[in-house]
mmCIF file of C-alpha atoms in Angstrom:
data_model
loop_
_atom_site.group_PDB
_atom_site.id
_atom_site.type_symbol
_atom_site.label_atom_id
_atom_site.label_comp_id
_atom_site.label_asym_id
_atom_site.label_seq_id
_atom_site.Cartn_x
_atom_site.Cartn_y
_atom_site.Cartn_z
ATOM 1 C CA MET A 1 81.737 72.177 87.688
ATOM 2 C CA SER A 2 78.738 73.892 87.213
ATOM 3 C CA THR A 3 75.714 72.740 85.016
ATOM 4 C CA GLY A 4 75.732 75.967 83.843
ATOM 5 C CA THR A 5 79.272 75.917 82.175
ATOM 6 C CA ASP A 6 77.862 72.056 81.435
ATOM 7 C CA PRO A 7 74.411 71.435 79.804
ATOM 8 C CA LEU A 8 74.921 67.790 79.523
ATOM 9 C CA ALA A 9 75.934 67.707 83.514
ATOM 10 C CA PRO A 10 73.020 67.022 85.364
ATOM 11 C CA LEU A 11 72.574 64.335 82.742
ATOM 12 C CA ALA A 12 75.219 62.410 84.726
ATOM 13 C CA GLN A 13 73.904 62.501 88.028
ATOM 14 C CA LEU A 14 70.271 61.052 86.987
ATOM 15 C CA PRO A 15 69.541 57.895 88.931
ATOM 16 C CA GLY A 16 71.292 54.586 87.449
ATOM 17 C CA VAL A 17 73.753 56.888 85.306
ATOM 18 C CA PRO A 18 76.239 57.087 87.515
ATOM 19 C CA ASP A 19 76.387 52.841 87.634
ATOM 20 C CA ALA A 20 76.587 52.935 84.124
ATOM 21 C CA VAL A 21 79.190 54.749 83.764
ATOM 22 C CA ALA A 22 81.339 53.174 86.090
ATOM 23 C CA GLU A 23 80.160 49.672 85.017
ATOM 24 C CA VAL A 24 81.009 50.570 81.000
ATOM 25 C CA ARG A 25 84.804 52.210 82.556
ATOM 26 C CA LYS A 26 85.251 49.144 84.131
ATOM 27 C CA ALA A 27 84.341 46.861 81.207
ATOM 28 C CA VAL A 28 86.931 49.202 78.801
ATOM 29 C CA ASP A 29 89.758 49.448 81.247
ATOM 30 C CA ARG A 30 89.613 45.436 81.361
ATOM 31 C CA LEU A 31 90.093 45.147 77.450
ATOM 32 C CA TYR A 32 92.777 47.688 77.027
ATOM 33 C CA GLY A 33 94.334 45.674 79.582
ATOM 34 C CA HIS A 34 93.981 42.483 77.652
ATOM 35 C CA ARG A 35 97.452 40.522 76.599
ATOM 36 C CA VAL A 36 96.556 41.136 72.734
ATOM 37 C CA MET A 37 96.283 44.649 73.103
ATOM 38 C CA ARG A 38 100.068 45.243 74.111
ATOM 39 C CA ARG A 39 101.246 43.339 70.560
ATOM 40 C CA ARG A 40 98.200 43.849 67.999
ATOM 41 C CA ALA A 41 96.375 46.365 68.860
ATOM 42 C CA ALA A 42 95.890 47.401 65.138
ATOM 43 C CA GLU A 43 94.575 44.175 64.103
ATOM 44 C CA VAL A 44 91.853 44.533 66.613
ATOM 45 C CA THR A 45 90.979 48.053 65.715
ATOM 46 C CA SER A 46 90.490 46.731 62.428
ATOM 47 C CA GLU A 47 88.264 43.721 63.687
ATOM 48 C CA SER A 48 86.256 46.035 66.252
ATOM 49 C CA ALA A 49 85.482 48.573 62.798
ATOM 50 C CA LEU A 50 84.112 46.148 60.444
ATOM 51 C CA ARG A 51 81.778 44.022 63.223
ATOM 52 C CA GLY A 52 80.999 47.379 64.351
ATOM 53 C CA ALA A 53 79.851 48.069 60.529
ATOM 54 C CA ARG A 54 78.492 44.960 60.462
ATOM 55 C CA ALA A 55 75.609 45.389 62.942
ATOM 56 C CA SER A 56 75.464 48.986 62.349
ATOM 57 C CA ALA A 57 74.181 47.990 58.370
ATOM 58 C CA ALA A 58 72.014 44.683 60.137
ATOM 59 C CA LEU A 59 69.782 47.944 62.348
ATOM 60 C CA ALA A 60 69.451 49.777 59.363
ATOM 61 C CA GLY A 61 67.864 46.764 57.093
ATOM 62 C CA ALA A 62 71.109 44.645 56.161
ATOM 63 C CA ASP A 63 72.054 41.972 58.250
ATOM 64 C CA TRP A 64 74.365 39.527 56.740
ATOM 65 C CA PRO A 65 76.697 37.761 58.138
ATOM 66 C CA LEU A 66 79.499 38.528 58.713
ATOM 67 C CA GLU A 67 81.653 36.180 56.759
ATOM 68 C CA GLU A 68 79.663 37.605 54.035
ATOM 69 C CA VAL A 69 80.589 40.973 54.464
ATOM 70 C CA ARG A 70 84.238 40.221 54.941
ATOM 71 C CA ARG A 71 83.909 37.758 51.590
ATOM 72 C CA ARG A 72 82.525 40.783 49.423
ATOM 73 C CA SER A 73 84.306 43.260 47.489
ATOM 74 C CA ASP A 74 81.239 44.484 45.710
ATOM 75 C CA PHE A 75 78.693 46.202 47.176
ATOM 76 C CA SER A 76 76.643 47.734 44.636
ATOM 77 C CA ALA A 77 74.270 44.955 43.606
ATOM 78 C CA ASP A 78 71.089 46.411 45.532
ATOM 79 C CA THR A 79 69.731 47.889 48.338
ATOM 80 C CA GLU A 80 71.158 45.754 51.342
ATOM 81 C CA ALA A 81 74.574 45.445 49.437
ATOM 82 C CA ARG A 82 74.800 49.755 49.102
ATOM 83 C CA THR A 83 73.486 49.736 53.310
ATOM 84 C CA VAL A 84 76.952 47.125 54.221
ATOM 85 C CA GLY A 85 78.844 49.244 51.859
ATOM 86 C CA ALA A 86 78.112 52.519 53.984
ATOM 87 C CA ALA A 87 78.313 51.545 56.786
ATOM 88 C CA LEU A 88 82.086 49.886 55.846
ATOM 89 C CA ARG A 89 83.388 52.856 54.293
ATOM 90 C CA ILE A 90 81.810 55.147 56.751
ATOM 91 C CA ALA A 91 83.798 52.528 59.761
ATOM 92 C CA ALA A 92 86.592 52.983 57.501
ATOM 93 C CA GLU A 93 87.225 56.814 57.589
ATOM 94 C CA ALA A 94 85.558 57.821 60.826
ATOM 95 C CA GLY A 95 88.419 57.720 62.875
ATOM 96 C CA GLN A 96 90.714 59.607 60.876
ATOM 97 C CA LEU A 97 88.063 62.332 61.075
ATOM 98 C CA LEU A 98 88.786 62.991 64.696
ATOM 99 C CA SER A 99 90.692 66.374 64.416
ATOM 100 C CA ILE A 100 87.707 67.861 62.092
ATOM 101 C CA TRP A 101 85.635 66.550 64.764
ATOM 102 C CA ARG A 102 87.042 68.680 66.999
ATOM 103 C CA HIS A 103 86.097 71.899 66.289
ATOM 104 C CA SER A 104 83.389 71.065 63.154
ATOM 105 C CA PRO A 105 81.386 68.268 64.170
ATOM 106 C CA LEU A 106 78.623 69.509 61.204
ATOM 107 C CA GLN A 107 81.590 69.086 58.252
ATOM 108 C CA VAL A 108 82.543 65.939 59.811
ATOM 109 C CA LEU A 109 78.588 64.487 59.247
ATOM 110 C CA ALA A 110 78.183 66.191 56.168
ATOM 111 C CA ARG A 111 81.375 63.758 55.281
ATOM 112 C CA LEU A 112 79.428 60.627 56.910
ATOM 113 C CA HIS A 113 76.713 61.044 54.623
ATOM 114 C CA LEU A 114 78.134 61.680 51.708
ATOM 115 C CA LEU A 115 81.101 58.758 52.094
ATOM 116 C CA ALA A 116 77.588 56.771 52.607
ATOM 117 C CA VAL A 117 75.792 57.680 49.404
ATOM 118 C CA GLY A 118 78.453 58.487 47.413
ATOM 119 C CA ASP A 119 79.206 61.719 45.547
ATOM 120 C CA GLY A 120 77.093 60.729 42.248
ATOM 121 C CA GLU A 121 73.685 61.933 44.908
ATOM 122 C CA PRO A 122 72.793 65.226 44.477
ATOM 123 C CA SER A 123 72.071 65.417 48.475
ATOM 124 C CA ALA A 124 75.377 63.579 49.347
ATOM 125 C CA GLY A 125 76.965 65.687 51.822
ATOM 126 C CA ARG A 126 74.214 68.159 53.381
ATOM 127 C CA PRO A 127 70.801 68.323 54.907
ATOM 128 C CA ARG A 128 67.662 67.543 53.691
ATOM 129 C CA ARG A 129 65.041 70.140 53.031
ATOM 130 C CA ALA A 130 61.751 71.449 53.565
ATOM 131 C CA GLY A 131 59.651 68.860 51.932
ATOM 132 C CA GLU A 132 62.084 66.013 51.283
ATOM 133 C CA GLY A 133 61.562 62.648 52.643
ATOM 134 C CA VAL A 134 63.670 60.221 55.369
ATOM 135 C CA GLU A 135 64.008 57.016 55.648
ATOM 136 C CA ASP A 136 63.054 54.411 57.790
ATOM 137 C CA LEU A 137 65.372 54.585 61.342
ATOM 138 C CA PHE A 138 63.996 50.982 61.834
ATOM 139 C CA PRO A 139 63.277 48.549 58.216
ATOM 140 C CA LEU A 140 64.283 45.675 59.865
ATOM 141 C CA GLU A 141 62.853 43.943 63.246
ATOM 142 C CA LEU A 142 66.409 42.297 65.016
ATOM 143 C CA GLU A 143 65.512 39.836 67.769
ATOM 144 C CA PRO A 144 67.694 40.115 70.472
ATOM 145 C CA VAL A 145 70.606 37.265 70.504
ATOM 146 C CA GLU A 146 70.200 34.017 73.135
ATOM 147 C CA SER A 147 73.367 35.321 75.477
ATOM 148 C CA VAL A 148 71.818 38.448 75.778
ATOM 149 C CA GLU A 149 69.220 39.150 79.070
ATOM 150 C CA THR A 150 66.082 40.878 78.040
ATOM 151 C CA VAL A 151 63.007 42.585 80.221
ATOM 152 C CA ARG A 152 60.100 41.328 78.534
ATOM 153 C CA VAL A 153 57.623 44.728 77.864
ATOM 154 C CA ASP A 154 54.096 43.913 77.071
ATOM 155 C CA GLU A 155 53.450 47.720 76.552
ATOM 156 C CA PRO A 156 52.666 48.244 72.828
ATOM 157 C CA LEU A 157 56.160 49.226 70.691
ATOM 158 C CA PRO A 158 56.014 53.688 71.028
ATOM 159 C CA ALA A 159 56.307 54.819 67.333
ATOM 160 C CA LEU A 160 58.311 57.417 66.819
ATOM 161 C CA PRO A 161 57.198 60.714 65.886
ATOM 162 C CA PRO A 162 57.681 62.355 62.643
ATOM 163 C CA ALA A 163 61.472 63.747 61.768
ATOM 164 C CA PRO A 164 61.783 67.582 62.701
ATOM 165 C CA GLY A 165 61.191 70.063 59.689
ATOM 166 C CA ALA A 166 64.597 70.874 58.137
ATOM 167 C CA GLU A 167 64.602 74.462 60.318
ATOM 168 C CA GLU A 168 64.689 72.592 63.217
ATOM 169 C CA VAL A 169 66.646 70.476 62.496
ATOM 170 C CA ALA A 170 69.244 73.487 61.296
ATOM 171 C CA ALA A 171 68.974 75.003 64.736
ATOM 172 C CA ARG A 172 69.611 71.804 66.747
ATOM 173 C CA LEU A 173 72.537 70.845 65.136
ATOM 174 C CA ASP A 174 74.272 74.250 65.260
ATOM 175 C CA GLN A 175 73.506 73.773 69.022
ATOM 176 C CA LEU A 176 74.832 70.585 69.105
ATOM 177 C CA SER A 177 77.871 71.870 67.444
ATOM 178 C CA ARG A 178 78.364 74.357 69.837
ATOM 179 C CA LEU A 179 78.063 71.994 72.856
ATOM 180 C CA LEU A 180 80.615 69.600 71.261
ATOM 181 C CA VAL A 181 83.392 72.406 70.289
ATOM 182 C CA ALA A 182 83.110 73.973 73.513
ATOM 183 C CA ARG A 183 84.075 70.549 75.065
ATOM 184 C CA ALA A 184 86.766 70.401 72.776
ATOM 185 C CA GLU A 185 88.068 73.979 73.839
ATOM 186 C CA GLY A 186 88.356 72.264 77.498
ATOM 187 C CA GLN A 187 85.082 73.899 78.797
ATOM 188 C CA GLY A 188 82.050 70.904 80.278
ATOM 189 C CA VAL A 189 84.800 68.054 80.454
ATOM 190 C CA GLY A 190 83.513 67.312 83.625
ATOM 191 C CA THR A 191 80.237 64.900 81.862
ATOM 192 C CA PRO A 192 81.393 61.472 81.343
ATOM 193 C CA ALA A 193 81.969 60.090 77.802
ATOM 194 C CA LEU A 194 79.395 57.765 77.892
ATOM 195 C CA VAL A 195 76.617 60.359 78.455
ATOM 196 C CA VAL A 196 78.068 62.516 75.545
ATOM 197 C CA ALA A 197 78.051 60.396 73.296
ATOM 198 C CA SER A 198 74.480 58.572 74.253
ATOM 199 C CA VAL A 199 72.978 62.011 74.054
ATOM 200 C CA VAL A 200 74.733 62.945 70.132
ATOM 201 C CA HIS A 201 73.580 59.319 68.823
ATOM 202 C CA GLY A 202 69.841 60.362 70.249
ATOM 203 C CA GLU A 203 69.663 64.001 69.415
ATOM 204 C CA LEU A 204 71.150 62.584 65.222
ATOM 205 C CA LEU A 205 68.317 60.160 65.749
ATOM 206 C CA ALA A 206 66.086 62.383 66.206
ATOM 207 C CA LEU A 207 67.091 64.646 64.258
ATOM 208 C CA ARG A 208 67.429 62.195 61.083
ATOM 209 C CA PRO A 209 69.370 65.264 59.773
ATOM 210 C CA PHE A 210 70.020 63.294 56.508
ATOM 211 C CA GLY A 211 67.498 61.671 53.504
ATOM 212 C CA ALA A 212 69.043 58.202 54.433
ATOM 213 C CA TYR A 213 71.913 56.631 56.376
ATOM 214 C CA ASN A 214 70.824 58.282 59.764
ATOM 215 C CA GLY A 215 71.313 55.572 61.851
ATOM 216 C CA VAL A 216 74.514 54.556 60.404
ATOM 217 C CA ILE A 217 75.525 57.888 61.143
ATOM 218 C CA ALA A 218 74.828 58.672 64.501
ATOM 219 C CA ARG A 219 76.059 55.307 65.535
ATOM 220 C CA ALA A 220 79.684 57.087 64.398
ATOM 221 C CA ALA A 221 79.525 59.900 65.808
ATOM 222 C CA GLN A 222 78.910 58.372 68.818
ATOM 223 C CA ARG A 223 81.925 55.888 68.380
ATOM 224 C CA ILE A 224 83.568 59.589 67.336
ATOM 225 C CA VAL A 225 82.061 60.767 70.153
ATOM 226 C CA LEU A 226 83.702 57.758 72.611
ATOM 227 C CA LEU A 227 87.102 58.163 70.717
ATOM 228 C CA ALA A 228 87.585 62.108 71.244
ATOM 229 C CA GLU A 229 86.121 61.834 75.118
ATOM 230 C CA GLY A 230 89.267 59.283 75.665
ATOM 231 C CA LEU A 231 87.091 56.869 76.664
ATOM 232 C CA ASP A 232 87.744 54.362 73.530
ATOM 233 C CA PRO A 233 91.231 56.339 72.115
ATOM 234 C CA LYS A 234 91.933 53.208 69.857
ATOM 235 C CA SER A 235 88.407 52.750 68.551
ATOM 236 C CA ILE A 236 88.147 48.749 69.862
ATOM 237 C CA CYS A 237 84.692 48.893 71.646
ATOM 238 C CA PRO A 238 81.580 48.703 68.854
ATOM 239 C CA ALA A 239 78.513 49.501 70.295
ATOM 240 C CA GLU A 240 76.896 48.934 67.177
ATOM 241 C CA VAL A 241 77.256 45.154 68.042
ATOM 242 C CA GLY A 242 75.761 45.663 71.254
ATOM 243 C CA LEU A 243 72.828 47.830 69.819
ATOM 244 C CA ALA A 244 72.109 44.986 67.367
ATOM 245 C CA GLU A 245 72.285 41.929 70.204
ATOM 246 C CA LEU A 246 69.530 43.525 72.384
ATOM 247 C CA GLY A 247 67.520 44.269 69.589
ATOM 248 C CA THR A 248 65.728 46.742 68.131
ATOM 249 C CA ASP A 249 62.626 46.989 69.953
ATOM 250 C CA ALA A 250 64.902 47.627 73.193
ATOM 251 C CA TYR A 251 66.528 50.410 70.838
ATOM 252 C CA ARG A 252 63.455 51.489 69.568
ATOM 253 C CA ARG A 253 61.727 52.236 73.897
ATOM 254 C CA ALA A 254 65.074 53.310 74.962
ATOM 255 C CA LEU A 255 65.499 55.838 71.625
ATOM 256 C CA ALA A 256 61.395 56.970 72.859
ATOM 257 C CA GLY A 257 62.477 57.898 76.166
ATOM 258 C CA TYR A 258 65.308 59.889 74.937
ATOM 259 C CA LEU A 259 62.568 61.643 72.725
ATOM 260 C CA ALA A 260 60.141 61.772 75.646
ATOM 261 C CA GLY A 261 63.153 63.905 77.419
ATOM 262 C CA THR A 262 62.030 63.196 81.153
ATOM 263 C CA PRO A 263 64.493 62.020 83.491
ATOM 264 C CA GLU A 264 63.671 58.833 83.350
ATOM 265 C CA GLY A 265 63.342 58.564 79.724
ATOM 266 C CA MET A 266 67.016 60.251 79.549
ATOM 267 C CA ALA A 267 68.594 57.534 82.152
ATOM 268 C CA ALA A 268 66.932 54.567 80.070
ATOM 269 C CA TRP A 269 68.544 56.436 77.340
ATOM 270 C CA ILE A 270 72.053 56.719 78.591
ATOM 271 C CA ALA A 271 71.591 53.243 80.448
ATOM 272 C CA HIS A 272 70.692 51.237 76.919
ATOM 273 C CA CYS A 273 74.134 53.197 75.496
ATOM 274 C CA GLY A 274 75.976 52.031 78.248
ATOM 275 C CA ARG A 275 74.792 48.606 78.141
ATOM 276 C CA ALA A 276 75.456 47.966 74.522
ATOM 277 C CA LEU A 277 79.271 49.428 75.060
ATOM 278 C CA ARG A 278 79.844 46.823 77.161
ATOM 279 C CA LEU A 279 78.163 43.985 74.482
ATOM 280 C CA GLY A 280 80.992 45.480 72.387
ATOM 281 C CA VAL A 281 83.565 45.474 74.661
ATOM 282 C CA ARG A 282 82.493 41.521 75.078
ATOM 283 C CA GLU A 283 82.827 41.284 71.396
ATOM 284 C CA SER A 284 86.195 42.697 71.369
ATOM 285 C CA THR A 285 87.107 40.507 74.471
ATOM 286 C CA ALA A 286 86.395 37.599 72.522
ATOM 287 C CA VAL A 287 88.568 38.705 69.643
ATOM 288 C CA CYS A 288 91.577 39.367 71.692
ATOM 289 C CA GLU A 289 90.583 35.708 73.114
ATOM 290 C CA ALA A 290 90.835 34.305 69.548
ATOM 291 C CA MET A 291 94.188 36.340 68.629
ATOM 292 C CA GLN A 292 95.593 34.191 71.494
ATOM 293 C CA ARG A 293 94.875 30.833 71.461
ATOM 294 C CA GLY A 294 96.177 31.470 67.273
ATOM 295 C CA MET A 295 92.698 31.269 66.006
ATOM 296 C CA VAL A 296 92.802 34.975 64.034
#
C-alpha cells in the first residue's frame, strides 16, 4: 500500500518498529492460544479490564492496591476514589463502543469523558474551551516494578509542553477522526495495529482535549483501537498495566519523543507502547495460569 493512501505507513518502517510489532504479535498470539482461553475467555476479559483500570487510575494519581479496587463499591469519597471510579466506568463500557468508534471516534471520546466526570459536570462530554485549564497528565510518580528491566537515563526528565489551544485541538481531533474512519472503511489497512494504537494514544496525550482524565481516556482509546484493529479482539491485553509497571519517568520520556515528532522519537514511543502491551500480556498470562491451577 502506498504511503500516500496511509499516512501512518512510514511509521511502521522506522528502525525498531517492525521488531516491536512482531514481538507484540507473537506475545498476543501465545496468550490467545492458552488453554484457559478456550473455556474462560469472558472471565479473562473481565479481569483484564479490572487490572487495566486499576493501572490507568494509578497513572492518573490514584495508586490503589488491586484488592482495594475490587472490594470498594463507593468511588465518590475523594479525588482518588473518583479517579478509580472513572477508570472503572470507562473500562466497563469501552468495549461496547466499538461499532460507534468505527464511524465516529469523536463521539466515543465524548462518551468516555462523560463516563469519567459524570453527567452533572457542565463540561462533560465536550472538549475544553479557550481559557479552560487542564489537569496534569502525571500527577504521581510511579517507580518501575522490580521485575521489569529498565534502562537508566542520566538526562533530566523532559518537561512536557503546555497543552495546545482549543482551536488546534479541534483541528487535530478532526484529522485523527478522519484517519480512523478511513481505516474502518478499508483504507490504510496495511499499518500494524500497534502503530495505529500508539499514534491514537500519543495524540490524545499530546492534545489533552478535555479538562480532566485525559490520560485515562487516551489509554482507553488505545485499547479500543487494539480491539478494532483485530490485534486484541477479546480485550485481554491490558497495556495500562505495562505502562504502570514501566514507571512514569519512562512514560514521560517516551511521550516526549512522540511530541518531538522525530523518527527516533516516534520509534521510541511505539516501542514503549509495544513493551507495555507485552507486559499486559504477561499479566493476563499469569491470570490464565492462576485460573488453570484453580486459584481464581
